[in-house]
Tab-separated table of C-alpha atoms in Angstrom:
chain	number	residue	atom	x	y	z
A	173	UNK	CA	21.038	32.456	20.295
A	174	UNK	CA	21.067	32.078	24.096
A	175	UNK	CA	22.834	29.053	25.482
A	176	UNK	CA	20.759	26.168	26.709
A	177	UNK	CA	20.488	25.716	30.448
A	178	UNK	CA	21.870	22.394	31.717
A	179	UNK	CA	19.370	19.557	31.997
A	180	UNK	CA	18.642	17.476	35.077
A	181	UNK	CA	17.247	13.932	35.006
A	182	UNK	CA	16.796	14.233	31.255
A	183	UNK	CA	14.351	17.153	31.408
A	184	UNK	CA	15.136	20.644	30.158
A	185	UNK	CA	15.367	23.342	32.795
A	186	UNK	CA	14.731	26.016	30.186
A	187	UNK	CA	11.288	27.424	29.719
A	188	UNK	CA	9.864	28.022	26.282
A	189	UNK	CA	10.244	31.462	24.743
A	190	UNK	CA	6.593	31.180	23.722
A	191	UNK	CA	3.546	31.487	25.957
A	192	UNK	CA	3.063	28.338	27.998
A	193	UNK	CA	1.984	25.674	25.489
A	194	UNK	CA	1.280	28.732	23.397
A	195	UNK	CA	-0.064	28.780	19.899
A	196	UNK	CA	2.683	29.230	17.363
A	197	UNK	CA	5.370	29.321	20.053
A	198	UNK	CA	9.024	28.484	19.644
A	199	UNK	CA	11.395	26.826	22.073
A	200	UNK	CA	15.056	27.647	22.458
A	201	UNK	CA	17.479	25.209	20.914
A	202	UNK	CA	19.160	22.586	23.093
A	203	UNK	CA	22.547	22.501	21.388
A	204	UNK	CA	25.104	20.090	22.773
A	205	UNK	CA	28.013	22.280	21.689
A	206	UNK	CA	26.425	25.593	22.830
A	207	UNK	CA	27.205	27.190	19.477
A	208	UNK	CA	24.956	29.766	17.957
A	209	UNK	CA	23.109	28.815	14.808
A	210	UNK	CA	24.292	30.339	11.543
A	211	UNK	CA	21.599	31.129	8.979
A	212	UNK	CA	19.216	29.070	11.096
A	213	UNK	CA	20.999	25.722	10.723
A	214	UNK	CA	23.115	23.787	13.197
A	215	UNK	CA	24.118	20.163	13.469
A	216	UNK	CA	27.789	20.081	14.377
A	217	UNK	CA	28.277	21.790	11.027
A	218	UNK	CA	28.190	25.160	9.405
A	219	UNK	CA	25.546	26.798	7.291
A	220	UNK	CA	26.272	27.732	3.722
A	221	UNK	CA	23.588	29.364	1.594
A	222	UNK	CA	21.003	27.996	4.017
A	223	UNK	CA	22.272	24.403	3.809
A	224	UNK	CA	23.956	22.359	6.511
A	225	UNK	CA	27.432	21.178	5.672
A	226	UNK	CA	27.634	18.394	8.224
A	227	UNK	CA	30.942	17.689	9.886
A	228	UNK	CA	32.491	14.360	8.993
A	229	UNK	CA	35.376	14.724	11.424
A	230	UNK	CA	34.201	11.926	13.690
A	231	UNK	CA	34.584	8.750	11.652
A	232	UNK	CA	34.445	6.326	14.590
A	233	UNK	CA	30.904	4.940	14.669
A	234	UNK	CA	31.556	2.390	17.396
A	235	UNK	CA	30.360	4.793	20.112
A	236	UNK	CA	27.881	7.107	18.443
A	237	UNK	CA	26.510	10.135	20.237
A	238	UNK	CA	23.578	12.301	19.348
A	239	UNK	CA	24.075	15.810	17.991
A	240	UNK	CA	21.272	18.334	18.319
A	241	UNK	CA	19.819	19.478	15.003
A	242	UNK	CA	17.825	22.496	13.951
A	243	UNK	CA	17.010	24.277	10.716
A	244	UNK	CA	14.816	27.292	10.012
A	245	UNK	CA	12.219	26.675	7.299
A	246	UNK	CA	10.395	29.994	7.045
A	247	UNK	CA	7.438	29.815	9.426
A	248	UNK	CA	9.607	28.415	12.233
A	249	UNK	CA	12.385	26.034	13.219
A	250	UNK	CA	12.421	22.262	12.925
A	251	UNK	CA	14.500	20.396	15.488
A	252	UNK	CA	15.672	16.879	16.068
A	253	UNK	CA	18.864	14.960	16.650
A	254	UNK	CA	21.463	13.239	14.479
A	255	UNK	CA	23.992	10.467	14.874
A	256	UNK	CA	26.460	8.618	12.664
A	257	UNK	CA	28.676	9.760	9.833
A	258	UNK	CA	26.985	8.306	6.760
A	259	UNK	CA	27.126	8.049	3.799
A	260	UNK	CA	23.690	6.354	3.935
A	261	UNK	CA	21.098	8.966	4.941
A	262	UNK	CA	18.142	7.872	7.078
A	263	UNK	CA	15.251	10.083	8.196
A	264	UNK	CA	13.231	8.949	11.213
A	265	UNK	CA	9.749	10.396	11.784
A	266	UNK	CA	7.839	9.656	14.996
A	267	UNK	CA	4.163	9.077	15.660
A	268	UNK	CA	1.334	11.271	16.916
A	269	UNK	CA	2.123	12.969	20.258
A	270	UNK	CA	5.590	11.332	20.348
A	271	UNK	CA	8.940	12.891	19.457
A	272	UNK	CA	12.424	12.242	18.080
A	273	UNK	CA	13.362	10.010	21.029
A	274	UNK	CA	11.076	7.320	19.635
A	275	UNK	CA	13.999	5.649	17.809
A	276	UNK	CA	16.469	5.756	20.726
A	277	UNK	CA	16.490	1.954	20.999
A	278	UNK	CA	16.091	1.016	17.344
A	279	UNK	CA	18.892	3.329	16.170
A	280	UNK	CA	21.479	0.988	17.671
A	281	UNK	CA	20.402	-1.652	15.152
A	282	UNK	CA	20.909	0.549	12.089
A	283	UNK	CA	24.003	-0.136	9.965
A	284	UNK	CA	27.088	1.786	11.024
A	285	UNK	CA	27.350	3.502	7.642
A	286	UNK	CA	24.237	5.596	8.292
A	287	UNK	CA	23.714	9.266	9.059
A	288	UNK	CA	20.462	9.154	11.029
A	289	UNK	CA	18.266	12.205	11.580
A	290	UNK	CA	15.384	11.700	13.998
A	291	UNK	CA	13.071	14.659	13.526
A	292	UNK	CA	10.498	16.314	15.788
A	293	UNK	CA	7.368	17.043	13.765
A	294	UNK	CA	5.926	20.567	14.105
A	295	UNK	CA	4.270	21.013	17.484
A	296	UNK	CA	6.057	17.980	18.932
A	297	UNK	CA	9.202	17.578	20.986
A	298	UNK	CA	11.370	20.664	20.521
A	299	UNK	CA	10.259	21.750	17.054
A	300	UNK	CA	8.377	25.030	16.819
A	301	UNK	CA	4.614	25.057	16.944
A	302	UNK	CA	2.687	25.972	13.828
A	303	UNK	CA	1.670	29.657	13.767
A	304	UNK	CA	-1.946	30.574	14.584
A	305	UNK	CA	-4.367	29.485	11.906
A	306	UNK	CA	-2.400	26.410	10.809
A	307	UNK	CA	-4.104	23.026	11.129
A	308	UNK	CA	-1.992	20.028	12.085
A	309	UNK	CA	-2.633	17.265	9.580
A	310	UNK	CA	-0.503	14.802	7.559
A	311	UNK	CA	-0.246	17.158	4.592
A	312	UNK	CA	1.111	19.957	6.772
A	313	UNK	CA	3.661	17.585	8.293
A	314	UNK	CA	4.668	16.382	4.821
A	315	UNK	CA	5.302	19.947	3.669
A	316	UNK	CA	7.389	20.701	6.767
A	317	UNK	CA	9.528	17.623	6.153
A	318	UNK	CA	10.012	18.530	2.500
A	319	UNK	CA	11.167	22.037	3.427
A	320	UNK	CA	13.539	20.547	6.011
A	321	UNK	CA	15.063	18.095	3.534
A	322	UNK	CA	15.488	20.859	0.965
A	323	UNK	CA	17.112	23.162	3.515
A	324	UNK	CA	19.749	20.604	4.546
A	325	UNK	CA	20.353	19.302	1.026
A	326	UNK	CA	19.197	15.717	1.545
A	327	UNK	CA	18.261	14.544	-1.946
A	328	UNK	CA	18.121	10.769	-1.506
A	329	UNK	CA	17.371	9.130	1.825
A	330	UNK	CA	15.662	6.206	3.527
A	331	UNK	CA	12.401	7.189	5.213
A	332	UNK	CA	11.676	5.373	8.515
A	333	UNK	CA	8.327	6.211	10.093
A	334	UNK	CA	6.254	4.992	13.013
A	335	UNK	CA	2.483	5.481	13.193
A	336	UNK	CA	1.698	9.074	12.137
A	337	UNK	CA	5.257	9.332	10.854
A	338	UNK	CA	4.544	6.378	8.568
A	339	UNK	CA	1.214	7.862	7.453
A	340	UNK	CA	3.108	10.975	6.414
A	341	UNK	CA	5.755	8.711	4.879
A	342	UNK	CA	3.270	7.061	2.541
A	343	UNK	CA	2.219	10.504	1.347
A	344	UNK	CA	5.769	11.833	1.111
A	345	UNK	CA	7.143	8.811	-0.749
A	346	UNK	CA	4.317	8.855	-3.287
A	347	UNK	CA	4.455	12.635	-3.827
A	348	UNK	CA	8.263	13.013	-3.828
A	349	UNK	CA	9.536	9.637	-5.090
A	350	UNK	CA	12.783	11.213	-6.269
A	351	UNK	CA	13.700	11.919	-2.619
A	352	UNK	CA	13.163	8.491	-1.113
A	353	UNK	CA	15.569	5.608	-1.678
A	354	UNK	CA	13.526	3.228	0.487
A	355	UNK	CA	10.489	3.411	2.768
A	356	UNK	CA	9.962	1.647	6.111
A	357	UNK	CA	6.678	1.772	8.005
A	358	UNK	CA	6.306	0.595	11.587
A	359	UNK	CA	2.732	-0.459	12.387
A	360	UNK	CA	0.921	1.480	9.696
A	361	UNK	CA	-0.647	0.062	6.552
A	362	UNK	CA	-3.125	2.929	6.258
A	363	UNK	CA	-5.088	5.136	8.672
A	364	UNK	CA	-8.849	5.074	8.739
A	365	UNK	CA	-10.932	6.626	5.970
A	366	UNK	CA	-14.283	8.082	6.947
A	367	UNK	CA	-17.280	7.335	4.775
A	368	UNK	CA	-18.140	10.412	2.680
A	369	UNK	CA	-21.510	10.855	4.386
A	370	UNK	CA	-19.789	11.097	7.787
A	371	UNK	CA	-17.205	13.656	6.768
A	372	UNK	CA	-19.175	16.918	7.210
A	373	UNK	CA	-20.153	16.068	10.782
A	374	UNK	CA	-16.684	14.752	11.625
A	375	UNK	CA	-14.937	17.792	10.140
A	376	UNK	CA	-17.160	20.111	12.151
A	377	UNK	CA	-16.319	18.150	15.303
A	378	UNK	CA	-12.583	18.346	14.601
A	379	UNK	CA	-12.625	22.061	13.807
A	380	UNK	CA	-14.515	22.902	17.005
A	381	UNK	CA	-12.205	20.632	18.990
A	382	UNK	CA	-9.237	22.376	17.421
A	383	UNK	CA	-10.591	25.781	18.463
A	384	UNK	CA	-11.100	24.476	22.000
A	385	UNK	CA	-7.517	23.177	22.167
A	386	UNK	CA	-6.302	26.483	20.716
A	387	UNK	CA	-8.023	28.309	23.581
A	388	UNK	CA	-6.585	25.931	26.183
A	389	UNK	CA	-3.107	26.360	24.706
A	390	UNK	CA	-3.198	30.057	25.517
A	391	UNK	CA	-3.476	29.320	29.230
A	392	UNK	CA	-0.939	28.094	31.764
A	393	UNK	CA	-0.051	24.440	31.113
A	394	UNK	CA	-0.898	21.632	33.492
A	395	UNK	CA	1.956	20.657	35.789
A	396	UNK	CA	2.515	16.977	36.563
A	397	UNK	CA	4.646	15.022	38.951
A	398	UNK	CA	7.166	12.845	37.121
A	399	UNK	CA	5.640	9.503	38.097
A	400	UNK	CA	2.157	10.831	37.415
A	401	UNK	CA	3.166	11.861	33.901
A	402	UNK	CA	4.879	8.539	33.205
A	403	UNK	CA	1.694	6.724	34.207
A	404	UNK	CA	-0.489	9.088	32.166
A	405	UNK	CA	1.708	8.568	29.098
A	406	UNK	CA	1.528	4.788	29.399
A	407	UNK	CA	-2.234	4.786	29.893
A	408	UNK	CA	-2.847	7.231	27.056
A	409	UNK	CA	-0.823	5.246	24.536
A	410	UNK	CA	-2.168	1.817	25.516
A	411	UNK	CA	1.040	0.385	24.072
A	412	UNK	CA	4.013	1.914	25.910
A	413	UNK	CA	5.809	0.290	28.811
A	414	UNK	CA	7.485	2.339	31.536
A	415	UNK	CA	10.856	2.423	29.796
A	416	UNK	CA	9.339	3.656	26.542
A	417	UNK	CA	7.295	6.323	28.317
A	418	UNK	CA	10.352	7.657	30.126
A	419	UNK	CA	12.349	7.740	26.882
A	420	UNK	CA	9.699	9.860	25.170
A	421	UNK	CA	9.181	12.162	28.135
A	422	UNK	CA	12.865	13.034	28.286
A	423	UNK	CA	12.238	15.060	25.145
A	424	UNK	CA	8.494	15.588	25.374
A	425	UNK	CA	8.460	17.276	28.792
A	426	UNK	CA	10.368	20.047	30.502
A	427	UNK	CA	10.669	21.353	34.022
A	428	UNK	CA	7.943	23.800	34.971
A	429	UNK	CA	9.011	27.296	35.871
A	430	UNK	CA	10.380	27.128	39.378
A	431	UNK	CA	11.317	23.481	38.923
A	432	UNK	CA	8.249	22.018	40.621
A	433	UNK	CA	6.937	19.345	38.290
A	434	UNK	CA	6.859	18.797	34.548
A	435	UNK	CA	4.904	20.284	31.640
A	436	UNK	CA	4.502	18.798	28.188
A	437	UNK	CA	6.290	20.594	25.350
A	438	UNK	CA	3.871	19.691	22.578
A	439	UNK	CA	1.297	22.079	21.181
A	440	UNK	CA	-2.150	21.219	22.526
A	441	UNK	CA	-3.545	21.781	19.034
A	442	UNK	CA	-1.844	18.607	17.740
A	443	UNK	CA	-4.359	16.555	19.713
A	444	UNK	CA	-6.819	17.295	16.906
A	445	UNK	CA	-5.302	15.172	14.160
A	446	UNK	CA	-7.591	15.700	11.123
A	447	UNK	CA	-7.175	12.133	9.883
A	448	UNK	CA	-9.894	10.287	8.008
A	449	UNK	CA	-10.564	12.747	5.213
A	450	UNK	CA	-8.522	10.915	2.588
A	451	UNK	CA	-10.504	8.170	0.886
A	452	UNK	CA	-9.548	4.529	0.565
A	453	UNK	CA	-9.213	5.039	-3.175
A	454	UNK	CA	-6.728	7.880	-2.671
A	455	UNK	CA	-4.615	5.809	-0.259
A	456	UNK	CA	-4.580	2.967	-2.786
A	457	UNK	CA	-3.304	5.289	-5.501
A	458	UNK	CA	-0.588	6.627	-3.192
A	459	UNK	CA	0.511	3.070	-2.400
A	460	UNK	CA	0.626	2.256	-6.114
A	461	UNK	CA	2.783	5.326	-6.731
A	462	UNK	CA	5.549	4.023	-4.430
A	463	UNK	CA	8.204	2.251	-6.484
A	464	UNK	CA	11.200	2.221	-4.126
A	465	UNK	CA	12.024	-0.797	-1.914
A	466	UNK	CA	9.494	-0.768	0.916
A	467	UNK	CA	9.000	-2.612	4.202
A	468	UNK	CA	5.984	-2.654	6.491
A	469	UNK	CA	6.540	-4.045	9.988
A	470	UNK	CA	3.196	-4.632	11.662
A	471	UNK	CA	2.701	-5.218	15.382
A	472	UNK	CA	0.548	-8.316	15.878
A	473	UNK	CA	-1.320	-6.621	18.724
A	474	UNK	CA	-1.183	-3.109	17.271
A	475	UNK	CA	-3.999	-0.652	16.648
A	476	UNK	CA	-6.597	-1.824	14.127
A	477	UNK	CA	-7.702	1.229	12.166
A	478	UNK	CA	-9.438	-0.608	9.321
A	479	UNK	CA	-10.945	-4.062	8.642
A	480	UNK	CA	-8.471	-6.714	7.519
A	481	UNK	CA	-9.947	-6.840	4.020
A	482	UNK	CA	-9.027	-3.185	3.479
A	483	UNK	CA	-5.500	-3.831	4.725
A	484	UNK	CA	-5.178	-6.658	2.214
A	485	UNK	CA	-6.210	-4.331	-0.603
A	486	UNK	CA	-3.607	-1.796	0.530
A	487	UNK	CA	-0.860	-4.414	0.755
A	488	UNK	CA	-1.705	-5.532	-2.777
A	489	UNK	CA	-1.477	-1.892	-3.885
A	490	UNK	CA	1.947	-1.466	-2.255
A	491	UNK	CA	3.270	-4.525	-4.046
A	492	UNK	CA	1.827	-3.576	-7.440
A	493	UNK	CA	4.501	-1.055	-8.469
A	494	UNK	CA	7.215	-1.947	-5.978
A	495	UNK	CA	9.484	-4.788	-7.136
A	496	UNK	CA	10.916	-5.157	-3.619
A	497	UNK	CA	8.016	-4.951	-1.176
A	498	UNK	CA	8.190	-6.768	2.153
A	499	UNK	CA	5.604	-7.250	4.883
A	500	UNK	CA	6.489	-8.658	8.301
A	501	UNK	CA	4.534	-9.137	11.511
A	502	UNK	CA	6.182	-9.051	14.933
A	503	UNK	CA	4.948	-9.627	18.466
A	504	UNK	CA	3.963	-6.505	20.348
A	505	UNK	CA	1.624	-3.542	20.556
A	506	UNK	CA	1.645	-0.277	18.638
A	507	UNK	CA	4.918	1.043	20.121
A	508	UNK	CA	6.579	-2.225	19.216
A	509	UNK	CA	9.857	-0.511	18.270
A	510	UNK	CA	10.202	0.551	21.923
A	511	UNK	CA	8.849	-2.598	23.577
A	512	UNK	CA	10.178	-5.314	21.232
A	513	UNK	CA	13.100	-3.599	19.561
A	514	UNK	CA	14.855	-6.883	18.723
A	515	UNK	CA	11.792	-8.171	16.906
A	516	UNK	CA	11.574	-5.022	14.792
A	517	UNK	CA	15.323	-5.004	14.204
A	518	UNK	CA	15.174	-8.589	12.940
A	519	UNK	CA	12.986	-7.309	10.096
A	520	UNK	CA	14.694	-3.995	9.444
A	521	UNK	CA	18.350	-5.077	9.549
A	522	UNK	CA	18.143	-7.545	6.616
A	523	UNK	CA	16.189	-4.929	4.666
A	524	UNK	CA	19.032	-2.430	5.088
A	525	UNK	CA	21.638	-5.013	4.121
A	526	UNK	CA	19.695	-5.863	0.974
A	527	UNK	CA	19.700	-2.196	-0.026
A	528	UNK	CA	23.518	-2.303	-0.066
A	529	UNK	CA	23.643	-5.371	-2.321
């Protein structure tokens, strides 16, 4: 594997090996130790039979540094970053159009006995894009996460998700309960569910939009000035402040060829999210299937995807089979873990401590 080119101002100088924003493209790994991957798996460790045997040499967790992570899962390579030495395993999964940097502030509030993997979903950050013909939807993300966890041998972990990452987390935790020791959702109770009579028209709209984004992805990407892209990211999210936008763009953008401006690394096809085609009844059953300790941290000024009465039904469903279900509200908008990290940490930290008791 070629070595990564040094980064400047937090943005990668290295162009993608795929066509610009190309469909199904892959990006070169950004490995902090410049070592080649063995059997498709690196994380300051060595591969053995396709599994990562993570190094435990660094036992001092007082000054934790990130290690770049990647693992090949068949159709492509999943990437992210890891910190800590364990033994408690924590998986962090970001929201729609975000990336593994989303937990850069919150990670400092996790217990020191954790091994934290913050993962880029397919088509986001530095993970490979889905091949042509794949649709990006929560079920596809769930399958990619399952293959990643199997490849690295994580059999029991805490799932921490924000937004889309939490939507996928509800599905993952209900489908693979044997994997998840505890589930934490940041600002998701459930996504919207379209009425059945609206689904044919909506699905047609999404498919055509997907094809349009697929066509755009085959062309040269738009190039932005840094301040322009920071502003665009803040305005698009409606919940990020400048600090949060810059944190996400450090991983979500790279220098354009020639170094003049920035281009986004994500696959344009992810902008078509294919959410809404799972019924309220199905979400209720998934919530009932979750039996591990669970925590939902809701932003008081977050996105409202459903009427409050539907959220109440979902919260009742979460608590039905889960003997340790907690629900907290904190001040802030949807990216509350980046804009009010102390408020979120005040809910999450006691939850982690209780898991140890």
